[in-house]
Amino acid sequence: SSGINAEYGGKFEGYDQMNTGLAMAVRDIILGCDDPAPHQAIDGSLLGAALLRSLCYINASSKTVPSGHTQHSRIMVVKGSPDARGQYMTIMNAIFAAQKNKIGI
């Protein structure tokens, strides 16, 4: 069996289960936020900072990979805020750095 099932819309069953689990976890995080006021005070998006922090973490963790092994890193972005023009350069620099290091976003 290839894992593709019509019940899952032609997708691999494992991917569908992962997507469902991830969507439920994100929903739980959002619903668990009791007081949105601190988050509303942030002017603009923190996407650029989050991307750069992810790249730093990936870089640090790559140094612990045993020789002869490779680390395949990816960054998943879940964004729920409007775009911030002031973050454009930061986001693009993070994307270019990820691309140079073969990290998929």
mmCIF file of C-alpha atoms in Angstrom:
data_model
loop_
_atom_site.group_PDB
_atom_site.id
_atom_site.type_symbol
_atom_site.label_atom_id
_atom_site.label_comp_id
_atom_site.label_asym_id
_atom_site.label_seq_id
_atom_site.Cartn_x
_atom_site.Cartn_y
_atom_site.Cartn_z
ATOM 1 C CA SER A 1 0.000 0.000 0.000
ATOM 2 C CA SER A 2 1.337 3.428 -0.934
ATOM 3 C CA GLY A 3 -0.385 5.227 1.936
ATOM 4 C CA ILE A 4 -2.562 7.266 -0.436
ATOM 5 C CA ASN A 5 -6.209 6.904 0.440
ATOM 6 C CA ALA A 6 -9.296 8.426 -1.202
ATOM 7 C CA GLU A 7 -10.662 9.047 2.301
ATOM 8 C CA TYR A 8 -7.906 11.657 2.809
ATOM 9 C CA GLY A 9 -8.506 13.509 -0.464
ATOM 10 C CA GLY A 10 -5.689 11.756 -2.322
ATOM 11 C CA LYS A 11 -3.090 12.782 0.276
ATOM 12 C CA PHE A 12 -0.843 10.498 2.238
ATOM 13 C CA GLU A 13 -2.627 9.414 5.396
ATOM 14 C CA GLY A 14 0.344 10.425 7.557
ATOM 15 C CA TYR A 15 0.355 13.963 6.132
ATOM 16 C CA ASP A 16 -3.340 14.345 6.765
ATOM 17 C CA GLN A 17 -2.963 13.187 10.358
ATOM 18 C CA MET A 18 -0.008 15.550 10.864
ATOM 19 C CA ASN A 19 -1.948 18.497 9.398
ATOM 20 C CA THR A 20 -4.954 17.750 11.590
ATOM 21 C CA GLY A 21 -2.806 17.465 14.720
ATOM 22 C CA LEU A 22 -0.946 20.679 13.922
ATOM 23 C CA ALA A 23 -4.169 22.595 13.272
ATOM 24 C CA MET A 24 -5.588 21.389 16.587
ATOM 25 C CA ALA A 25 -2.415 22.407 18.466
ATOM 26 C CA VAL A 26 -2.446 25.907 16.926
ATOM 27 C CA ARG A 27 -6.145 26.267 17.767
ATOM 28 C CA ASP A 28 -5.449 25.265 21.373
ATOM 29 C CA ILE A 29 -2.677 27.861 21.638
ATOM 30 C CA ILE A 30 -4.891 30.595 20.235
ATOM 31 C CA LEU A 31 -7.855 29.673 22.419
ATOM 32 C CA GLY A 32 -5.574 29.438 25.466
ATOM 33 C CA CYS A 33 -4.676 33.132 25.207
ATOM 34 C CA ASP A 34 -6.826 34.681 27.943
ATOM 35 C CA ASP A 35 -5.717 38.299 27.603
ATOM 36 C CA PRO A 36 -5.025 39.497 24.034
ATOM 37 C CA ALA A 37 -4.137 43.036 25.213
ATOM 38 C CA PRO A 38 -0.328 42.469 25.487
ATOM 39 C CA HIS A 39 -0.296 41.081 21.961
ATOM 40 C CA GLN A 40 -2.243 44.019 20.538
ATOM 41 C CA ALA A 41 0.355 46.485 21.823
ATOM 42 C CA ILE A 42 2.974 45.089 19.408
ATOM 43 C CA ASP A 43 3.334 47.426 16.449
ATOM 44 C CA GLY A 44 3.749 45.330 13.334
ATOM 45 C CA SER A 45 4.799 41.782 12.715
ATOM 46 C CA LEU A 46 7.483 39.869 14.569
ATOM 47 C CA LEU A 47 7.899 37.493 11.642
ATOM 48 C CA GLY A 48 11.380 38.762 10.755
ATOM 49 C CA ALA A 49 12.628 38.320 14.309
ATOM 50 C CA ALA A 50 11.081 34.866 14.527
ATOM 51 C CA LEU A 51 12.731 33.783 11.274
ATOM 52 C CA LEU A 52 16.128 35.052 12.400
ATOM 53 C CA ARG A 53 15.779 33.349 15.769
ATOM 54 C CA SER A 54 14.887 30.099 14.012
ATOM 55 C CA LEU A 55 17.958 30.392 11.803
ATOM 56 C CA CYS A 56 20.145 30.955 14.868
ATOM 57 C CA TYR A 57 18.679 27.882 16.552
ATOM 58 C CA ILE A 58 19.221 25.773 13.426
ATOM 59 C CA ASN A 59 22.809 27.001 13.147
ATOM 60 C CA ALA A 60 23.521 26.153 16.795
ATOM 61 C CA SER A 61 21.908 22.726 16.548
ATOM 62 C CA SER A 62 23.821 21.912 13.348
ATOM 63 C CA LYS A 63 27.067 22.089 15.320
ATOM 64 C CA THR A 64 25.982 19.107 17.431
ATOM 65 C CA VAL A 65 25.364 16.829 14.436
ATOM 66 C CA PRO A 66 27.888 13.970 14.401
ATOM 67 C CA SER A 67 30.372 14.016 11.544
ATOM 68 C CA GLY A 68 29.223 12.000 8.594
ATOM 69 C CA HIS A 69 25.591 12.946 9.233
ATOM 70 C CA THR A 70 23.624 15.821 7.779
ATOM 71 C CA GLN A 71 20.863 17.915 9.248
ATOM 72 C CA HIS A 72 17.880 18.738 7.039
ATOM 73 C CA SER A 73 16.146 21.767 8.510
ATOM 74 C CA ARG A 74 12.910 23.496 7.597
ATOM 75 C CA ILE A 75 10.989 26.409 9.067
ATOM 76 C CA MET A 76 7.211 26.445 9.102
ATOM 77 C CA VAL A 77 5.593 29.875 9.261
ATOM 78 C CA VAL A 78 2.162 30.342 10.785
ATOM 79 C CA LYS A 79 1.268 34.006 10.534
ATOM 80 C CA GLY A 80 -1.923 35.619 11.764
ATOM 81 C CA SER A 81 -1.049 39.307 11.754
ATOM 82 C CA PRO A 82 -1.056 41.947 9.031
ATOM 83 C CA ASP A 83 2.136 42.694 7.133
ATOM 84 C CA ALA A 84 4.424 45.386 8.474
ATOM 85 C CA ARG A 85 6.290 47.423 5.863
ATOM 86 C CA GLY A 86 9.118 48.144 8.266
ATOM 87 C CA GLN A 87 9.891 44.419 8.526
ATOM 88 C CA TYR A 88 10.402 43.874 4.782
ATOM 89 C CA MET A 89 14.220 44.054 4.804
ATOM 90 C CA THR A 90 14.512 41.863 7.901
ATOM 91 C CA ILE A 91 12.226 39.215 6.442
ATOM 92 C CA MET A 92 13.989 39.240 3.066
ATOM 93 C CA ASN A 93 17.427 38.972 4.719
ATOM 94 C CA ALA A 94 16.182 35.986 6.730
ATOM 95 C CA ILE A 95 14.787 34.359 3.580
ATOM 96 C CA PHE A 96 18.060 34.872 1.700
ATOM 97 C CA ALA A 97 20.066 33.478 4.639
ATOM 98 C CA ALA A 98 17.808 30.427 4.769
ATOM 99 C CA GLN A 99 18.121 29.934 1.030
ATOM 100 C CA LYS A 100 21.937 30.164 1.210
ATOM 101 C CA ASN A 101 21.975 27.504 3.928
ATOM 102 C CA LYS A 102 19.470 25.289 2.064
ATOM 103 C CA ILE A 103 16.806 25.684 4.747
ATOM 104 C CA GLY A 104 13.280 25.495 3.411
ATOM 105 C CA ILE A 105 10.697 27.975 4.621
#
